[in-house]
PDB file of C-alpha atoms in Angstrom:
ATOM      1  CA  MET A 154     124.304  78.830  -7.880  1.00 77.00           C
ATOM      2  CA  LEU A 155     122.826  79.984 -10.984  1.00 79.00           C
ATOM      3  CA  VAL A 156     121.949  76.473 -12.243  1.00 79.00           C
ATOM      4  CA  SER A 157     120.044  76.213  -8.806  1.00 81.00           C
ATOM      5  CA  VAL A 158     118.343  79.615  -9.672  1.00 76.00           C
ATOM      6  CA  ARG A 159     117.309  78.574 -13.317  1.00 80.00           C
ATOM      7  CA  ALA A 160     116.000  75.253 -12.048  1.00 80.00           C
ATOM      8  CA  LYS A 161     113.489  77.247  -9.390  1.00 76.00           C
ATOM      9  CA  VAL A 162     112.404  79.359 -12.257  1.00 81.00           C
ATOM     10  CA  VAL A 163     111.484  76.475 -14.405  1.00 83.00           C
ATOM     11  CA  GLU A 164     109.578  75.126 -11.822  1.00 83.00           C
ATOM     12  CA  GLY A 165     107.375  78.512 -11.475  1.00 83.00           C
ATOM     13  CA  TYR A 166     108.955  80.094  -8.827  1.00 79.00           C
ATOM     14  CA  THR A 167     109.727  84.185  -9.646  1.00 85.00           C
ATOM     15  CA  LEU A 168     113.209  85.577 -10.363  1.00 84.00           C
ATOM     16  CA  ALA A 169     113.116  87.255  -7.235  1.00 79.00           C
ATOM     17  CA  ASP A 170     112.032  84.493  -5.270  1.00 83.00           C
ATOM     18  CA  SER A 171     114.749  82.102  -6.494  1.00 85.00           C
ATOM     19  CA  MET A 172     117.255  84.699  -5.797  1.00 84.00           C
ATOM     20  CA  ARG A 173     116.211  85.380  -2.089  1.00 82.00           C
ATOM     21  CA  GLU A 174     117.510  81.334  -1.524  1.00 82.00           C
ATOM     22  CA  TYR A 175     120.956  82.830  -1.841  1.00 80.00           C
ATOM     23  CA  PRO A 176     120.997  86.236   0.223  1.00 78.00           C
ATOM     24  CA  ALA A 177     124.894  85.975   0.779  1.00 78.00           C
ATOM     25  CA  ILE A 178     124.712  86.726  -2.857  1.00 80.00           C
ATOM     26  CA  PHE A 179     122.246  88.765  -3.912  1.00 79.00           C
ATOM     27  CA  ASP A 180     120.991  91.355  -1.175  1.00 74.00           C
ATOM     28  CA  ASP A 181     117.574  92.746  -0.514  1.00 72.00           C
ATOM     29  CA  LEU A 182     118.132  95.437  -3.299  1.00 71.00           C
ATOM     30  CA  PHE A 183     118.528  93.200  -5.772  1.00 77.00           C
ATOM     31  CA  CYS A 184     115.760  91.025  -4.968  1.00 79.00           C
ATOM     32  CA  SER A 185     113.227  93.946  -4.298  1.00 76.00           C
ATOM     33  CA  MET A 186     114.164  95.709  -7.624  1.00 75.00           C
ATOM     34  CA  VAL A 187     114.397  92.299  -9.795  1.00 81.00           C
ATOM     35  CA  ALA A 188     110.627  91.950  -8.286  1.00 79.00           C
ATOM     36  CA  ALA A 189     109.601  95.116  -9.119  1.00 75.00           C
ATOM     37  CA  GLY A 190     110.798  94.737 -12.544  1.00 77.00           C
ATOM     38  CA  GLU A 191     108.959  91.371 -12.871  1.00 79.00           C
ATOM     39  CA  LYS A 192     105.777  93.232 -11.789  1.00 73.00           C
ATOM     40  CA  SER A 193     106.057  96.254 -14.141  1.00 68.00           C
ATOM     41  CA  GLY A 194     107.220  94.050 -17.290  1.00 75.00           C
ATOM     42  CA  HIS A 195     110.564  95.871 -17.322  1.00 72.00           C
ATOM     43  CA  LEU A 196     112.874  93.252 -15.972  1.00 79.00           C
ATOM     44  CA  ASP A 197     115.421  94.510 -18.741  1.00 81.00           C
ATOM     45  CA  ALA A 198     115.758  98.007 -18.041  1.00 77.00           C
ATOM     46  CA  VAL A 199     115.818  97.015 -14.045  1.00 78.00           C
ATOM     47  CA  LEU A 200     118.898  94.623 -14.509  1.00 82.00           C
ATOM     48  CA  ASP A 201     120.814  97.279 -16.736  1.00 83.00           C
ATOM     49  CA  ARG A 202     120.446  99.373 -13.550  1.00 79.00           C
ATOM     50  CA  LEU A 203     121.548  97.019 -11.238  1.00 80.00           C
ATOM     51  CA  ALA A 204     124.537  96.319 -13.281  1.00 83.00           C
ATOM     52  CA  ASP A 205     125.730  99.680 -13.196  1.00 81.00           C
ATOM     53  CA  TYR A 206     124.958 100.010  -9.854  1.00 77.00           C
ATOM     54  CA  ALA A 207     127.189  96.857  -8.828  1.00 80.00           C
ATOM     55  CA  GLU A 208     129.960  98.421 -11.001  1.00 82.00           C
ATOM     56  CA  LYS A 209     129.668 101.750  -9.403  1.00 77.00           C
ATOM     57  CA  ARG A 210     129.679 100.034  -5.758  1.00 76.00           C
ATOM     58  CA  GLN A 211     132.597  97.878  -6.782  1.00 81.00           C
ATOM     59  CA  ALA A 212     134.853 100.728  -8.280  1.00 79.00           C
ATOM     60  CA  LEU A 213     134.116 102.648  -5.042  1.00 74.00           C
ATOM     61  CA  LYS A 214     134.955  99.632  -2.741  1.00 76.00           C
ATOM     62  CA  SER A 215     138.443  98.931  -4.889  1.00 79.00           C
ATOM     63  CA  LYS A 216     139.089 102.333  -4.476  1.00 74.00           C
ATOM     64  CA  LEU A 217     139.014 102.507  -1.021  1.00 74.00           C
ATOM     65  CA  GLN A 218     141.082  99.413  -0.618  1.00 77.00           C
ATOM     66  CA  GLN A 219     143.596 100.432  -3.011  1.00 75.00           C
ATOM     67  CA  ALA A 220     144.009 103.449  -0.727  1.00 73.00           C
ATOM     68  CA  MET A 221     144.531 101.565   2.388  1.00 76.00           C
ATOM     69  CA  ILE A 222     147.415  99.414   1.077  1.00 82.00           C
ATOM     70  CA  TYR A 223     150.205 101.985   1.128  1.00 78.00           C
ATOM     71  CA  PRO A 224     149.318 102.905   4.870  1.00 77.00           C
ATOM     72  CA  ILE A 225     148.744  99.566   6.134  1.00 81.00           C
ATOM     73  CA  MET A 226     152.153  98.437   4.521  1.00 83.00           C
ATOM     74  CA  LEU A 227     153.949 101.614   5.885  1.00 80.00           C
ATOM     75  CA  THR A 228     152.515 101.013   9.143  1.00 80.00           C
ATOM     76  CA  LEU A 229     153.850  97.377   9.445  1.00 83.00           C
ATOM     77  CA  ILE A 230     157.403  98.108   7.884  1.00 83.00           C
ATOM     78  CA  ALA A 231     157.516 100.774  10.375  1.00 79.00           C
ATOM     79  CA  VAL A 232     156.671  98.401  13.491  1.00 79.00           C
ATOM     80  CA  GLY A 233     158.894  95.688  12.060  1.00 82.00           C
ATOM     81  CA  VAL A 234     162.033  98.166  11.935  1.00 80.00           C
ATOM     82  CA  ILE A 235     161.699  99.669  15.020  1.00 78.00           C
ATOM     83  CA  GLY A 236     161.211  96.327  16.697  1.00 77.00           C
ATOM     84  CA  PHE A 237     164.052  94.961  14.818  1.00 79.00           C
ATOM     85  CA  LEU A 238     166.504  97.955  16.199  1.00 76.00           C
ATOM     86  CA  LEU A 239     165.115  97.374  19.885  1.00 75.00           C
ATOM     87  CA  ALA A 240     165.486  93.635  19.689  1.00 75.00           C
ATOM     88  CA  THR A 241     168.730  93.252  17.824  1.00 77.00           C
ATOM     89  CA  VAL A 242     171.063  96.193  17.254  1.00 73.00           C
ATOM     90  CA  VAL A 243     170.317  98.655  20.358  1.00 72.00           C
ATOM     91  CA  PRO A 244     171.607  95.827  22.573  1.00 74.00           C
ATOM     92  CA  LYS A 245     174.804  95.352  20.880  1.00 75.00           C
ATOM     93  CA  ILE A 246     175.575  98.875  21.074  1.00 71.00           C
ATOM     94  CA  VAL A 247     174.497  99.438  24.554  1.00 69.00           C
ATOM     95  CA  ASP A 248     176.730  96.447  25.180  1.00 72.00           C
ATOM     96  CA  GLN A 249     179.740  98.356  24.223  1.00 72.00           C
ATOM     97  CA  PHE A 250     179.135 101.086  26.645  1.00 67.00           C
ATOM     98  CA  VAL A 251     178.505  98.677  29.383  1.00 67.00           C
ATOM     99  CA  GLN A 252     181.885  96.812  28.686  1.00 71.00           C
ATOM    100  CA  MET A 253     183.694 100.150  28.576  1.00 70.00           C
ATOM    101  CA  GLY A 254     182.537 101.088  32.066  1.00 65.00           C
ATOM    102  CA  GLN A 255     180.954 104.270  31.012  1.00 66.00           C
ATOM    103  CA  GLU A 256     177.771 105.426  32.806  1.00 69.00           C
ATOM    104  CA  LEU A 257     174.610 105.561  30.432  1.00 67.00           C
ATOM    105  CA  PRO A 258     172.894 108.574  29.468  1.00 71.00           C
ATOM    106  CA  ALA A 259     169.154 108.695  30.490  1.00 76.00           C
ATOM    107  CA  SER A 260     167.984 108.596  26.717  1.00 73.00           C
ATOM    108  CA  THR A 261     170.464 105.703  26.412  1.00 73.00           C
ATOM    109  CA  GLN A 262     169.283 104.063  29.395  1.00 77.00           C
ATOM    110  CA  PHE A 263     165.563 104.461  28.135  1.00 79.00           C
ATOM    111  CA  LEU A 264     166.418 103.013  25.124  1.00 75.00           C
ATOM    112  CA  LEU A 265     168.126  99.779  27.080  1.00 76.00           C
ATOM    113  CA  ASP A 266     164.776  99.542  28.778  1.00 80.00           C
ATOM    114  CA  ALA A 267     162.801  99.438  26.233  1.00 78.00           C
ATOM    115  CA  SER A 268     165.020  97.036  24.179  1.00 77.00           C
ATOM    116  CA  ASN A 269     164.779  94.799  27.407  1.00 79.00           C
ATOM    117  CA  PHE A 270     161.073  95.148  27.364  1.00 81.00           C
ATOM    118  CA  VAL A 271     160.739  94.331  23.616  1.00 76.00           C
ATOM    119  CA  GLN A 272     163.280  91.243  24.257  1.00 77.00           C
ATOM    120  CA  ASN A 273     161.187  89.806  27.283  1.00 82.00           C
ATOM    121  CA  TYR A 274     157.577  90.719  26.599  1.00 81.00           C
ATOM    122  CA  GLY A 275     157.486  91.132  22.475  1.00 76.00           C
ATOM    123  CA  VAL A 276     155.441  88.145  22.354  1.00 82.00           C
ATOM    124  CA  LEU A 277     153.108  88.947  24.969  1.00 89.00           C
ATOM    125  CA  LEU A 278     152.618  92.482  23.692  1.00 84.00           C
ATOM    126  CA  VAL A 279     151.879  91.171  20.332  1.00 84.00           C
ATOM    127  CA  SER A 280     149.580  88.460  21.541  1.00 90.00           C
ATOM    128  CA  ALA A 281     147.824  90.887  23.694  1.00 91.00           C
ATOM    129  CA  ILE A 282     147.198  93.288  20.553  1.00 88.00           C
ATOM    130  CA  VAL A 283     145.663  90.433  18.776  1.00 90.00           C
ATOM    131  CA  LEU A 284     143.558  89.179  21.439  1.00 94.00           C
ATOM    132  CA  SER A 285     142.252  92.965  21.975  1.00 92.00           C
ATOM    133  CA  ILE A 286     141.558  92.933  18.177  1.00 89.00           C
ATOM    134  CA  VAL A 287     139.581  89.701  18.331  1.00 92.00           C
ATOM    135  CA  GLY A 288     138.155  90.725  21.290  1.00 92.00           C
ATOM    136  CA  THR A 289     136.982  93.997  19.834  1.00 90.00           C
ATOM    137  CA  LYS A 290     135.524  92.129  16.861  1.00 89.00           C
ATOM    138  CA  LEU A 291     133.423  89.949  19.200  1.00 91.00           C
ATOM    139  CA  LEU A 292     132.017  92.652  21.171  1.00 90.00           C
ATOM    140  CA  LEU A 293     131.013  94.544  17.970  1.00 89.00           C
ATOM    141  CA  ARG A 294     128.656  91.363  17.168  1.00 89.00           C
ATOM    142  CA  LYS A 295     126.392  92.545  19.816  1.00 91.00           C
ATOM    143  CA  PRO A 296     123.854  95.207  18.324  1.00 90.00           C
ATOM    144  CA  ALA A 297     124.257  97.607  21.162  1.00 91.00           C
ATOM    145  CA  MET A 298     127.908  97.545  21.131  1.00 92.00           C
ATOM    146  CA  ARG A 299     128.155  97.997  17.571  1.00 92.00           C
ATOM    147  CA  LEU A 300     125.570 101.152  17.210  1.00 93.00           C
ATOM    148  CA  SER A 301     127.553 102.514  20.221  1.00 93.00           C
ATOM    149  CA  TRP A 302     130.869 102.027  18.143  1.00 93.00           C
ATOM    150  CA  ASP A 303     129.394 103.200  14.792  1.00 93.00           C
ATOM    151  CA  HIS A 304     128.009 106.237  16.290  1.00 93.00           C
ATOM    152  CA  LYS A 305     131.689 107.038  18.121  1.00 92.00           C
ATOM    153  CA  MET A 306     132.977 106.663  14.601  1.00 90.00           C
ATOM    154  CA  LEU A 307     131.237 109.376  13.044  1.00 90.00           C
ATOM    155  CA  THR A 308     132.499 111.764  15.527  1.00 90.00           C
ATOM    156  CA  ILE A 309     135.919 111.287  14.827  1.00 87.00           C
ATOM    157  CA  PRO A 310     136.980 114.403  12.620  1.00 82.00           C
ATOM    158  CA  VAL A 311     138.672 112.602   9.474  1.00 78.00           C
ATOM    159  CA  VAL A 312     137.563 109.061  10.124  1.00 82.00           C
ATOM    160  CA  GLY A 313     133.755 110.465  10.476  1.00 87.00           C
ATOM    161  CA  ARG A 314     133.859 112.503   7.404  1.00 85.00           C
ATOM    162  CA  VAL A 315     135.054 109.355   5.404  1.00 83.00           C
ATOM    163  CA  ALA A 316     132.156 107.229   7.036  1.00 87.00           C
ATOM    164  CA  ARG A 317     129.567 109.849   6.105  1.00 89.00           C
ATOM    165  CA  GLY A 318     130.532 110.292   2.714  1.00 86.00           C
ATOM    166  CA  LEU A 319     130.566 106.578   1.932  1.00 85.00           C
ATOM    167  CA  ASN A 320     127.151 105.683   3.758  1.00 89.00           C
ATOM    168  CA  THR A 321     125.389 108.881   2.288  1.00 90.00           C
ATOM    169  CA  SER A 322     126.469 107.856  -1.507  1.00 86.00           C
ATOM    170  CA  ARG A 323     125.039 104.449  -0.694  1.00 84.00           C
ATOM    171  CA  PHE A 324     121.907 105.772   0.388  1.00 89.00           C
ATOM    172  CA  SER A 325     121.531 108.060  -2.335  1.00 88.00           C
ATOM    173  CA  ARG A 326     122.342 105.923  -4.960  1.00 84.00           C
ATOM    174  CA  THR A 327     120.508 103.014  -3.686  1.00 84.00           C
ATOM    175  CA  LEU A 328     117.074 105.088  -3.066  1.00 87.00           C
ATOM    176  CA  ALA A 329     117.724 106.255  -6.832  1.00 85.00           C
ATOM    177  CA  ILE A 330     117.752 102.993  -8.173  1.00 82.00           C
ATOM    178  CA  CYS A 331     114.294 102.074  -6.178  1.00 81.00           C
ATOM    179  CA  SER A 332     112.706 105.008  -7.364  1.00 82.00           C
ATOM    180  CA  SER A 333     113.266 104.213 -10.984  1.00 78.00           C
ATOM    181  CA  SER A 334     112.123 100.612 -10.601  1.00 75.00           C
ATOM    182  CA  ALA A 335     108.812 101.627  -9.206  1.00 75.00           C
ATOM    183  CA  ILE A 336     109.638 100.716  -5.786  1.00 78.00           C
ATOM    184  CA  PRO A 337     107.697 102.596  -3.152  1.00 84.00           C
ATOM    185  CA  LEU A 338     109.623 105.044  -1.037  1.00 87.00           C
ATOM    186  CA  LEU A 339     109.216 103.466   2.182  1.00 88.00           C
ATOM    187  CA  GLU A 340     110.381 100.345   0.853  1.00 84.00           C
ATOM    188  CA  GLY A 341     113.233 102.050  -1.052  1.00 85.00           C
ATOM    189  CA  MET A 342     114.173 103.637   2.366  1.00 89.00           C
ATOM    190  CA  ARG A 343     114.269 100.234   4.111  1.00 86.00           C
ATOM    191  CA  VAL A 344     116.337  98.938   1.186  1.00 83.00           C
ATOM    192  CA  ALA A 345     118.856 101.724   1.254  1.00 86.00           C
ATOM    193  CA  ALA A 346     119.359 101.434   5.109  1.00 88.00           C
ATOM    194  CA  ASP A 347     119.871  97.737   4.876  1.00 82.00           C
ATOM    195  CA  VAL A 348     123.050  98.485   2.429  1.00 80.00           C
ATOM    196  CA  MET A 349     124.675 100.714   4.549  1.00 84.00           C
ATOM    197  CA  SER A 350     127.532  99.668   6.676  1.00 83.00           C
ATOM    198  CA  ASN A 351     127.319 101.928   9.708  1.00 91.00           C
ATOM    199  CA  LYS A 352     124.464 100.695  11.853  1.00 92.00           C
ATOM    200  CA  TYR A 353     124.015 104.049  13.223  1.00 94.00           C
ATOM    201  CA  PHE A 354     123.274 105.551   9.995  1.00 92.00           C
ATOM    202  CA  LYS A 355     121.067 102.658   9.163  1.00 92.00           C
ATOM    203  CA  LYS A 356     119.115 103.326  12.631  1.00 94.00           C
ATOM    204  CA  GLN A 357     118.819 107.061  11.544  1.00 94.00           C
ATOM    205  CA  VAL A 358     117.502 106.271   8.196  1.00 93.00           C
ATOM    206  CA  LEU A 359     115.069 103.575   9.549  1.00 93.00           C
ATOM    207  CA  GLU A 360     113.901 106.528  11.857  1.00 94.00           C
ATOM    208  CA  ALA A 361     113.472 108.601   8.962  1.00 94.00           C
ATOM    209  CA  SER A 362     111.188 106.313   6.867  1.00 93.00           C
ATOM    210  CA  ASP A 363     108.899 106.476  10.289  1.00 93.00           C
ATOM    211  CA  ARG A 364     108.614 110.225   9.941  1.00 93.00           C
ATOM    212  CA  VAL A 365     107.833 109.749   6.258  1.00 92.00           C
ATOM    213  CA  ARG A 366     105.306 107.434   6.558  1.00 92.00           C
ATOM    214  CA  GLU A 367     103.564 109.740   9.175  1.00 91.00           C
ATOM    215  CA  GLY A 368     103.703 112.328   6.114  1.00 90.00           C
ATOM    216  CA  ALA A 369     106.701 114.334   6.644  1.00 90.00           C
ATOM    217  CA  SER A 370     108.805 115.047   3.457  1.00 91.00           C
ATOM    218  CA  LEU A 371     111.661 112.997   2.818  1.00 91.00           C
ATOM    219  CA  ARG A 372     114.011 115.927   3.091  1.00 92.00           C
ATOM    220  CA  HIS A 373     112.473 116.978   6.369  1.00 93.00           C
ATOM    221  CA  SER A 374     112.670 113.526   7.616  1.00 93.00           C
ATOM    222  CA  LEU A 375     116.570 112.989   6.823  1.00 92.00           C
ATOM    223  CA  GLN A 376     117.297 116.525   7.907  1.00 92.00           C
ATOM    224  CA  GLN A 377     116.287 115.855  11.852  1.00 91.00           C
ATOM    225  CA  SER A 378     118.913 112.848  11.758  1.00 89.00           C
ATOM    226  CA  LYS A 379     121.910 115.643  11.308  1.00 89.00           C
ATOM    227  CA  LEU A 380     123.806 113.277   9.312  1.00 90.00           C
ATOM    228  CA  PHE A 381     123.081 114.516   5.781  1.00 91.00           C
ATOM    229  CA  PRO A 382     124.807 117.033   3.977  1.00 90.00           C
ATOM    230  CA  PRO A 383     123.069 120.512   3.399  1.00 91.00           C
ATOM    231  CA  MET A 384     123.797 120.363  -0.349  1.00 91.00           C
ATOM    232  CA  MET A 385     121.906 116.884  -0.474  1.00 91.00           C
ATOM    233  CA  LEU A 386     119.239 117.859   1.413  1.00 92.00           C
ATOM    234  CA  HIS A 387     118.567 120.660  -0.805  1.00 93.00           C
ATOM    235  CA  MET A 388     118.795 118.546  -4.088  1.00 91.00           C
ATOM    236  CA  ILE A 389     116.345 116.117  -2.483  1.00 92.00           C
ATOM    237  CA  ALA A 390     114.304 118.957  -1.771  1.00 92.00           C
ATOM    238  CA  SER A 391     114.521 120.194  -5.038  1.00 92.00           C
ATOM    239  CA  GLY A 392     113.766 116.644  -6.542  1.00 90.00           C
ATOM    240  CA  GLU A 393     110.424 116.442  -4.104  1.00 89.00           C
ATOM    241  CA  GLN A 394     108.763 119.827  -5.642  1.00 89.00           C
ATOM    242  CA  SER A 395     109.829 119.194  -9.146  1.00 88.00           C
ATOM    243  CA  GLY A 396     108.788 115.364  -9.366  1.00 85.00           C
ATOM    244  CA  GLU A 397     112.309 114.337 -10.251  1.00 87.00           C
ATOM    245  CA  LEU A 398     113.473 112.701  -7.261  1.00 86.00           C
ATOM    246  CA  GLU A 399     115.534 110.082  -8.919  1.00 85.00           C
ATOM    247  CA  GLN A 400     117.152 112.488 -11.098  1.00 88.00           C
ATOM    248  CA  MET A 401     118.271 114.245  -7.888  1.00 90.00           C
ATOM    249  CA  LEU A 402     119.073 111.433  -5.835  1.00 88.00           C
ATOM    250  CA  THR A 403     121.523 110.266  -8.790  1.00 87.00           C
ATOM    251  CA  ARG A 404     123.127 113.727  -9.067  1.00 89.00           C
ATOM    252  CA  ALA A 405     123.524 113.867  -4.972  1.00 89.00           C
ATOM    253  CA  ALA A 406     124.890 110.250  -5.070  1.00 86.00           C
ATOM    254  CA  ASP A 407     127.794 111.606  -7.658  1.00 86.00           C
ATOM    255  CA  ASN A 408     128.300 114.718  -5.538  1.00 88.00           C
ATOM    256  CA  GLN A 409     128.804 111.741  -2.373  1.00 84.00           C
ATOM    257  CA  ASP A 410     131.008 109.848  -4.413  1.00 82.00           C
ATOM    258  CA  ARG A 411     133.613 112.998  -5.158  1.00 85.00           C
ATOM    259  CA  ASP A 412     133.287 113.581  -1.580  1.00 84.00           C
ATOM    260  CA  PHE A 413     134.111 110.357  -0.205  1.00 80.00           C
ATOM    261  CA  GLU A 414     137.041 110.132  -2.657  1.00 80.00           C
ATOM    262  CA  GLY A 415     138.200 113.351  -1.218  1.00 81.00           C
ATOM    263  CA  SER A 416     137.937 112.396   2.265  1.00 78.00           C
ATOM    264  CA  VAL A 417     140.059 109.528   1.701  1.00 79.00           C
ATOM    265  CA  ASN A 418     142.596 111.532  -0.006  1.00 79.00           C
ATOM    266  CA  LEU A 419     142.460 113.587   2.918  1.00 78.00           C
ATOM    267  CA  ALA A 420     142.806 110.988   5.261  1.00 76.00           C
ATOM    268  CA  LEU A 421     145.817 109.704   3.738  1.00 77.00           C
ATOM    269  CA  GLY A 422     147.466 113.088   3.028  1.00 78.00           C
ATOM    270  CA  VAL A 423     147.555 113.677   6.781  1.00 78.00           C
ATOM    271  CA  PHE A 424     148.087 110.041   8.253  1.00 78.00           C
ATOM    272  CA  GLU A 425     151.276 108.958   5.791  1.00 78.00           C
ATOM    273  CA  PRO A 426     153.324 112.305   6.654  1.00 83.00           C
ATOM    274  CA  LEU A 427     152.456 111.680  10.145  1.00 83.00           C
ATOM    275  CA  LEU A 428     153.476 108.169  10.256  1.00 80.00           C
ATOM    276  CA  ILE A 429     156.746 108.843   8.341  1.00 82.00           C
ATOM    277  CA  VAL A 430     157.808 111.876  10.583  1.00 85.00           C
ATOM    278  CA  PHE A 431     156.937 109.424  13.709  1.00 82.00           C
ATOM    279  CA  MET A 432     159.235 106.666  12.275  1.00 79.00           C
ATOM    280  CA  ALA A 433     162.084 108.935  11.235  1.00 81.00           C
ATOM    281  CA  GLY A 434     161.886 110.524  14.691  1.00 82.00           C
ATOM    282  CA  ILE A 435     162.072 106.881  16.476  1.00 78.00           C
ATOM    283  CA  VAL A 436     165.038 106.043  14.374  1.00 75.00           C
ATOM    284  CA  LEU A 437     166.578 109.526  15.101  1.00 79.00           C
ATOM    285  CA  PHE A 438     166.108 109.103  18.614  1.00 77.00           C
ATOM    286  CA  ILE A 439     167.802 105.411  18.731  1.00 72.00           C
ATOM    287  CA  VAL A 440     170.559 106.644  16.664  1.00 72.00           C
ATOM    288  CA  VAL A 441     171.288 109.807  18.889  1.00 72.00           C
ATOM    289  CA  ALA A 442     171.000 107.587  22.013  1.00 67.00           C
ATOM    290  CA  THR A 443     173.642 105.008  21.054  1.00 65.00           C
TER     291      THR A 443
END
């Protein structure tokens, strides 16, 4: 890939145009900033900013992935243990009651029914879950479905807070980098919208850019979306008034990064104990019923 980019540059293409041949590697942000750096003659400074941005974005992504490993593993272990108990241990214990001719208590009968269901329909149940996941992913490829899904995700108490923190951080940091690279505000907002993972967030930012084009301030345009936190909007307004929008956007991005990490920790702090209590309750019920 790098050899091909170099060959394009040698042929007379600009570096930005050469990079656009590989959109899977170089997104609009990278290409737009490199193009601005080439026009302004400050390509070295632009590349330094891009390197810092890429490092911070990767660090944020790594933190999210690492935070998700433990709850996912815990969930898989919980499902595996419960499935193993229902499919193997419970039937053997219940058989002893049957052989002794004792009437099964209601809780034990319920457990036996659950065990029979897992044995008879366990494979079908797992298949149905897998098909549901695959079907959901296919449906989310449709723009209208994805937009509706992402909008609903923002309304879920804990999940919505995490999504807001991630997308507002990406927006403010991307726009700050674009501003520092002399990219016009409207173009910077378009680029910032493209790096957002939430399609509803992206739609609202693009609508905000339309309001900016009509003459509204950035702060007022973003406020109408009702997605950005008041502190961030206040910092943007301060930056617009003082002429230091780039610096205030960077500070806002740092604040949103911290808020995002706090939201992730809160979500895990709520989910992990609930999952442990749920698993312990299921195991306790199995022990008491048998």
